Amino acid sequence: MAVSSTPWALMALFLMTSSTVMAIPPRKAIDVPFGRNYVPTWAFDHQKQLNGGSELQLILDKYTGTGFQSKGSYLFGHFSMHIKLPAGDTAGVVTAFYLSSTNNEHDEIDFEFLGNRTGQPAILQTNVFTGGKGNREQRIYLWFDPSKAYHTYSILWNLYQIVFFVDNIPIRVFKNAKDLGVRFPFNQPMKLYSSLWNADDWATRGGLEKTNWANAPFIASYRGFHIDGCQASVEAKYCATQGRMWWDQNEFRDLDAEQYRRLKWVRMKWTIYNYCTDRTRFPVMPAECKRDRDV
């Protein structure tokens, strides 16, 4: 797929031609300090808090990466982070922001940013695991350089759908298709995690491009540690506030026409891989793909 050399011009045209009736985005995220919702999990000496904890840097070198996780576990909600990715030649480097449960048949909702050689577009991979099964990868080129400034990456998760947003633009929707025999994450609380790590065995061109440690350290920066979710114990099987939170209401049970138009724009202009159309891996289209308007 060819990528335009003027993504900002494409984006401006897209916005100018948008319908005057805008979609209903998730509520505005509330920026809070790192320590309000998160704790470091490993390689503490490779993390640096700035501006009173309102900004965090993760540092990857040839010795180790690092990561953090939420204090609480959640069943449904709206989760958002402002992230600025490592700059320059980042082949082999992965920055991840995801929800995950902790048992063997785990559920997981992933943002994974795959590093690339200098001058090549950044790749964002999303995936959804249900009952321990993933293999639902989708990859897009971002229409901006994610290392130049902070951008907002959000997950809206309720009983009806999971929506991945980039700067309030939906880039993927995974609907509850239980009636089609497709499992959906609804009864396993998940923690939020983020990490910066070396994955040059697979991340860039299937592992052909290795990490150039001469460019280390690699630094990912974070702000806006927003969580608005139904906090639950790890034994919980349902959300005690189900039906009463803003993200449970009718307007968030599906995308509206404007949001679907934006999703189509992402599909047409920026998608480079979609498991739904991979007939080598899936000779029969997975049941959820048609309903999710992913093809």
Short mmCIF file of C-alpha atoms in Angstrom, two decimals:
data_model
loop_
_atom_site.label_atom_id
_atom_site.label_comp_id
_atom_site.label_asym_id
_atom_site.label_seq_id
_atom_site.Cartn_x
_atom_site.Cartn_y
_atom_site.Cartn_z
CA MET A 1 0.00 0.00 0.00
CA ALA A 2 1.34 3.42 -0.94
CA VAL A 3 1.40 6.07 1.77
CA SER A 4 1.00 9.71 0.86
CA SER A 5 4.04 11.91 1.37
CA THR A 6 1.73 14.67 2.64
CA PRO A 7 -0.30 13.05 5.43
CA TRP A 8 -1.10 16.40 7.06
CA ALA A 9 -2.65 17.64 3.80
CA LEU A 10 -4.74 14.48 3.59
CA MET A 11 -5.83 14.91 7.18
CA ALA A 12 -6.80 18.55 6.62
CA LEU A 13 -8.85 17.60 3.56
CA PHE A 14 -10.53 14.83 5.52
CA LEU A 15 -11.50 17.18 8.33
CA MET A 16 -12.70 19.94 6.00
CA THR A 17 -14.99 17.56 4.17
CA SER A 18 -16.42 16.05 7.36
CA SER A 19 -20.10 16.27 8.07
CA THR A 20 -21.13 19.22 10.22
CA VAL A 21 -22.79 16.73 12.56
CA MET A 22 -19.88 15.40 14.57
CA ALA A 23 -19.67 12.06 16.27
CA ILE A 24 -19.98 11.80 20.03
CA PRO A 25 -16.45 11.21 21.34
CA PRO A 26 -15.72 9.73 24.74
CA ARG A 27 -15.74 12.20 27.57
CA LYS A 28 -12.66 14.37 27.81
CA ALA A 29 -9.89 12.56 29.62
CA ILE A 30 -8.73 14.05 32.90
CA ASP A 31 -4.97 14.45 33.12
CA VAL A 32 -3.69 13.27 36.51
CA PRO A 33 -0.19 12.53 37.87
CA PHE A 34 1.37 9.14 37.28
CA GLY A 35 1.15 8.11 40.93
CA ARG A 36 -2.61 8.58 41.06
CA ASN A 37 -3.34 5.49 38.97
CA TYR A 38 -0.05 3.69 38.25
CA VAL A 39 3.07 2.16 39.82
CA PRO A 40 6.39 1.07 38.28
CA THR A 41 6.70 -2.70 37.82
CA TRP A 42 10.29 -3.42 36.74
CA ALA A 43 13.64 -1.73 36.11
CA PHE A 44 12.79 1.25 38.30
CA ASP A 45 16.14 2.85 37.48
CA HIS A 46 15.06 3.09 33.83
CA GLN A 47 12.13 5.39 34.65
CA LYS A 48 12.20 9.11 35.29
CA GLN A 49 9.32 11.21 36.64
CA LEU A 50 9.25 14.88 35.67
CA ASN A 51 7.16 17.92 36.59
CA GLY A 52 5.92 16.54 39.87
CA GLY A 53 4.92 13.21 38.39
CA SER A 54 2.79 14.67 35.61
CA GLU A 55 5.23 13.27 33.03
CA LEU A 56 7.04 9.95 32.92
CA GLN A 57 9.90 8.73 30.75
CA LEU A 58 10.64 5.07 30.10
CA ILE A 59 14.21 4.30 29.02
CA LEU A 60 15.42 1.32 26.98
CA ASP A 61 19.10 0.47 26.62
CA LYS A 62 20.99 -2.70 25.72
CA TYR A 63 20.64 -3.96 29.30
CA THR A 64 16.90 -3.68 29.88
CA GLY A 65 13.60 -2.05 29.10
CA THR A 66 11.04 -1.07 31.72
CA GLY A 67 7.32 -0.82 32.42
CA PHE A 68 4.48 0.18 34.71
CA GLN A 69 0.96 -0.97 35.57
CA SER A 70 -2.24 0.35 37.06
CA LYS A 71 -2.88 0.04 40.77
CA GLY A 72 -6.39 -1.26 40.20
CA SER A 73 -8.11 -3.85 38.03
CA TYR A 74 -11.08 -2.83 35.89
CA LEU A 75 -14.15 -4.25 34.19
CA PHE A 76 -15.06 -1.79 31.41
CA GLY A 77 -14.32 1.89 31.14
CA HIS A 78 -12.41 4.58 29.27
CA PHE A 79 -8.61 4.50 29.41
CA SER A 80 -6.39 7.14 27.87
CA MET A 81 -2.73 8.10 27.67
CA HIS A 82 -0.73 10.84 25.95
CA ILE A 83 2.39 9.21 24.51
CA LYS A 84 5.42 10.50 22.61
CA LEU A 85 7.34 7.62 21.06
CA PRO A 86 11.11 7.20 20.79
CA ALA A 87 12.61 9.14 17.90
CA GLY A 88 14.96 8.24 15.05
CA ASP A 89 15.98 4.74 14.04
CA THR A 90 13.84 2.60 16.36
CA ALA A 91 13.80 -0.69 14.46
CA GLY A 92 13.20 -3.55 16.90
CA VAL A 93 11.81 -1.29 19.65
CA VAL A 94 8.25 -1.77 20.89
CA THR A 95 6.24 0.63 23.03
CA ALA A 96 3.09 -1.02 24.39
CA PHE A 97 -0.05 0.30 26.12
CA TYR A 98 -2.62 -2.39 26.90
CA LEU A 99 -5.20 -3.96 29.18
CA SER A 100 -4.67 -7.54 30.31
CA SER A 101 -6.14 -10.02 32.76
CA THR A 102 -3.86 -12.33 34.70
CA ASN A 103 -5.11 -15.91 34.35
CA ASN A 104 -4.19 -18.54 31.76
CA GLU A 105 -7.16 -17.91 29.44
CA HIS A 106 -6.48 -14.23 29.60
CA ASP A 107 -8.20 -11.33 27.89
CA GLU A 108 -6.12 -8.52 26.44
CA ILE A 109 -6.65 -5.28 24.50
CA ASP A 110 -3.43 -4.02 22.88
CA PHE A 111 -1.84 -0.92 21.44
CA GLU A 112 1.66 -1.84 20.24
CA PHE A 113 3.87 0.72 18.51
CA LEU A 114 6.46 -0.99 16.33
CA GLY A 115 9.69 0.88 15.71
CA ASN A 116 11.07 1.41 12.25
CA ARG A 117 14.11 2.57 10.35
CA THR A 118 14.64 6.31 10.08
CA GLY A 119 12.34 7.91 7.52
CA GLN A 120 9.85 5.06 7.41
CA PRO A 121 6.34 5.50 8.84
CA ALA A 122 5.62 4.37 12.37
CA ILE A 123 3.41 1.29 12.62
CA LEU A 124 0.63 0.87 15.17
CA GLN A 125 -0.53 -2.69 15.79
CA THR A 126 -3.73 -3.48 17.67
CA ASN A 127 -4.90 -6.85 18.89
CA VAL A 128 -7.71 -8.34 20.98
CA PHE A 129 -7.32 -11.53 23.01
CA THR A 130 -10.35 -13.36 24.37
CA GLY A 131 -10.08 -16.53 26.43
CA GLY A 132 -6.35 -16.68 25.76
CA LYS A 133 -6.78 -16.50 21.98
CA GLY A 134 -5.43 -13.58 19.98
CA ASN A 135 -4.41 -13.67 16.31
CA ARG A 136 -6.55 -10.60 15.58
CA GLU A 137 -3.78 -8.26 14.53
CA GLN A 138 -4.42 -5.12 12.56
CA ARG A 139 -1.65 -2.72 11.57
CA ILE A 140 -1.83 0.86 10.37
CA TYR A 141 0.60 3.60 9.46
CA LEU A 142 0.02 6.67 11.58
CA TRP A 143 -0.69 9.88 9.64
CA PHE A 144 1.77 11.86 11.77
CA ASP A 145 5.20 11.38 13.31
CA PRO A 146 4.42 10.06 16.82
CA SER A 147 7.89 10.96 18.07
CA LYS A 148 7.53 14.71 17.40
CA ALA A 149 4.76 15.46 19.90
CA TYR A 150 2.33 13.86 22.31
CA HIS A 151 -0.75 12.19 20.82
CA THR A 152 -3.66 10.62 22.64
CA TYR A 153 -4.34 6.88 22.51
CA SER A 154 -7.56 5.67 24.11
CA ILE A 155 -9.60 2.53 24.66
CA LEU A 156 -13.36 2.55 25.21
CA TRP A 157 -14.50 -0.83 26.55
CA ASN A 158 -18.04 -1.73 27.53
CA LEU A 159 -20.29 -4.75 27.23
CA TYR A 160 -21.11 -3.88 23.61
CA GLN A 161 -17.85 -2.92 21.96
CA ILE A 162 -14.16 -2.14 22.25
CA VAL A 163 -13.04 0.95 20.35
CA PHE A 164 -9.44 2.03 19.79
CA PHE A 165 -8.99 5.78 19.29
CA VAL A 166 -6.07 7.88 18.10
CA ASP A 167 -6.69 11.56 18.89
CA ASN A 168 -10.44 10.75 19.11
CA ILE A 169 -10.43 9.14 15.65
CA PRO A 170 -11.65 5.51 15.84
CA ILE A 171 -9.10 3.26 14.19
CA ARG A 172 -10.69 -0.04 15.15
CA VAL A 173 -13.88 -1.44 16.66
CA PHE A 174 -14.36 -4.94 18.07
CA LYS A 175 -18.03 -5.63 18.69
CA ASN A 176 -19.54 -8.10 21.11
CA ALA A 177 -20.44 -10.95 18.76
CA LYS A 178 -21.30 -13.55 21.38
CA ASP A 179 -24.35 -14.55 19.32
CA LEU A 180 -21.92 -15.56 16.54
CA GLY A 181 -19.95 -17.76 18.90
CA VAL A 182 -17.13 -15.23 19.34
CA ARG A 183 -15.87 -14.71 22.86
CA PHE A 184 -15.82 -11.17 24.21
CA PRO A 185 -13.98 -9.86 27.29
CA PHE A 186 -16.68 -9.18 29.87
CA ASN A 187 -15.98 -11.08 33.08
CA GLN A 188 -12.25 -10.87 33.75
CA PRO A 189 -10.94 -7.67 35.37
CA MET A 190 -7.89 -6.27 33.66
CA LYS A 191 -5.01 -4.07 34.70
CA LEU A 192 -3.46 -1.46 32.43
CA TYR A 193 0.17 -1.87 31.49
CA SER A 194 2.74 0.01 29.49
CA SER A 195 6.26 -1.04 28.60
CA LEU A 196 9.23 -0.16 26.43
CA TRP A 197 11.26 -3.17 25.33
CA ASN A 198 13.45 -4.78 22.71
CA ALA A 199 11.56 -7.10 20.34
CA ASP A 200 13.89 -7.26 17.37
CA ASP A 201 13.15 -10.96 16.96
CA TRP A 202 9.79 -10.03 15.39
CA ALA A 203 8.83 -6.35 15.58
CA THR A 204 10.34 -4.84 12.41
CA ARG A 205 9.94 -6.71 9.12
CA GLY A 206 9.36 -9.93 10.98
CA GLY A 207 12.67 -9.68 12.83
CA LEU A 208 14.86 -8.91 9.80
CA GLU A 209 15.68 -5.42 11.12
CA LYS A 210 17.63 -5.54 14.37
CA THR A 211 17.90 -2.91 17.07
CA ASN A 212 20.81 -0.54 16.54
CA TRP A 213 22.11 -0.02 20.06
CA ALA A 214 24.29 2.87 18.90
CA ASN A 215 21.05 4.88 18.96
CA ALA A 216 20.26 3.97 22.58
CA PRO A 217 18.94 5.02 24.97
CA PHE A 218 15.43 4.99 23.49
CA ILE A 219 12.94 7.11 25.42
CA ALA A 220 9.14 6.96 25.44
CA SER A 221 7.38 9.83 27.23
CA TYR A 222 3.94 9.77 28.87
CA ARG A 223 1.41 12.26 30.20
CA GLY A 224 -2.27 12.26 31.16
CA PHE A 225 -2.65 9.05 33.16
CA HIS A 226 -6.44 8.91 32.81
CA ILE A 227 -8.55 5.98 34.01
CA ASP A 228 -12.34 6.13 34.22
CA GLY A 229 -13.35 2.54 34.78
CA CYS A 230 -15.29 0.15 36.96
CA GLN A 231 -12.70 -0.92 39.50
CA ALA A 232 -13.08 -4.52 40.59
CA SER A 233 -11.36 -7.21 42.59
CA VAL A 234 -9.61 -9.93 40.64
CA GLU A 235 -12.43 -12.31 41.61
CA ALA A 236 -15.19 -10.07 40.22
CA LYS A 237 -17.29 -11.47 37.37
CA TYR A 238 -19.29 -8.37 36.56
CA CYS A 239 -19.15 -4.61 36.94
CA ALA A 240 -21.12 -3.44 39.97
CA THR A 241 -21.96 -0.17 38.20
CA GLN A 242 -23.06 -1.82 34.95
CA GLY A 243 -25.57 0.38 33.13
CA ARG A 244 -24.99 3.45 35.28
CA MET A 245 -21.72 4.84 33.89
CA TRP A 246 -21.49 7.27 30.96
CA TRP A 247 -19.63 4.73 28.83
CA ASP A 248 -22.54 2.27 29.24
CA GLN A 249 -25.12 4.61 27.73
CA ASN A 250 -26.79 4.17 24.35
CA GLU A 251 -24.59 6.62 22.46
CA PHE A 252 -21.51 4.54 23.31
CA ARG A 253 -22.91 1.14 22.38
CA ASP A 254 -22.01 1.62 18.73
CA LEU A 255 -20.17 4.08 16.53
CA ASP A 256 -22.34 6.64 14.80
CA ALA A 257 -22.25 7.42 11.07
CA GLU A 258 -19.52 10.03 11.37
CA GLN A 259 -17.30 7.75 13.41
CA TYR A 260 -17.80 4.93 10.90
CA ARG A 261 -16.82 7.34 8.13
CA ARG A 262 -13.62 8.15 9.97
CA LEU A 263 -12.97 4.45 10.56
CA LYS A 264 -13.43 3.85 6.83
CA TRP A 265 -10.89 6.59 6.12
CA VAL A 266 -8.36 4.81 8.33
CA ARG A 267 -9.14 1.50 6.63
CA MET A 268 -8.72 2.92 3.12
CA LYS A 269 -5.72 5.21 3.63
CA TRP A 270 -3.60 3.78 6.40
CA THR A 271 -4.24 0.06 6.96
CA ILE A 272 -1.33 -2.19 5.95
CA TYR A 273 -2.48 -5.47 7.51
CA ASN A 274 -5.86 -6.79 8.61
CA TYR A 275 -6.35 -10.35 9.83
CA CYS A 276 -9.89 -10.19 8.47
CA THR A 277 -8.61 -10.19 4.89
CA ASP A 278 -5.71 -12.61 5.39
CA ARG A 279 -6.90 -15.73 3.56
CA THR A 280 -3.60 -17.52 4.13
CA ARG A 281 -4.12 -17.52 7.89
CA PHE A 282 -7.92 -17.53 7.75
CA PRO A 283 -9.31 -19.26 4.63
CA VAL A 284 -12.78 -18.51 6.02
CA MET A 285 -13.33 -14.95 7.19
CA PRO A 286 -13.62 -14.78 11.01
CA ALA A 287 -17.23 -14.37 12.06
CA GLU A 288 -16.77 -11.01 13.77
CA CYS A 289 -15.10 -9.23 10.86
CA LYS A 290 -18.17 -8.48 8.73
CA ARG A 291 -20.12 -7.17 11.70
CA ASP A 292 -17.22 -4.94 12.73
CA ARG A 293 -17.15 -3.39 9.24
CA ASP A 294 -13.49 -4.28 9.05
CA VAL A 295 -13.54 -5.28 5.39
#
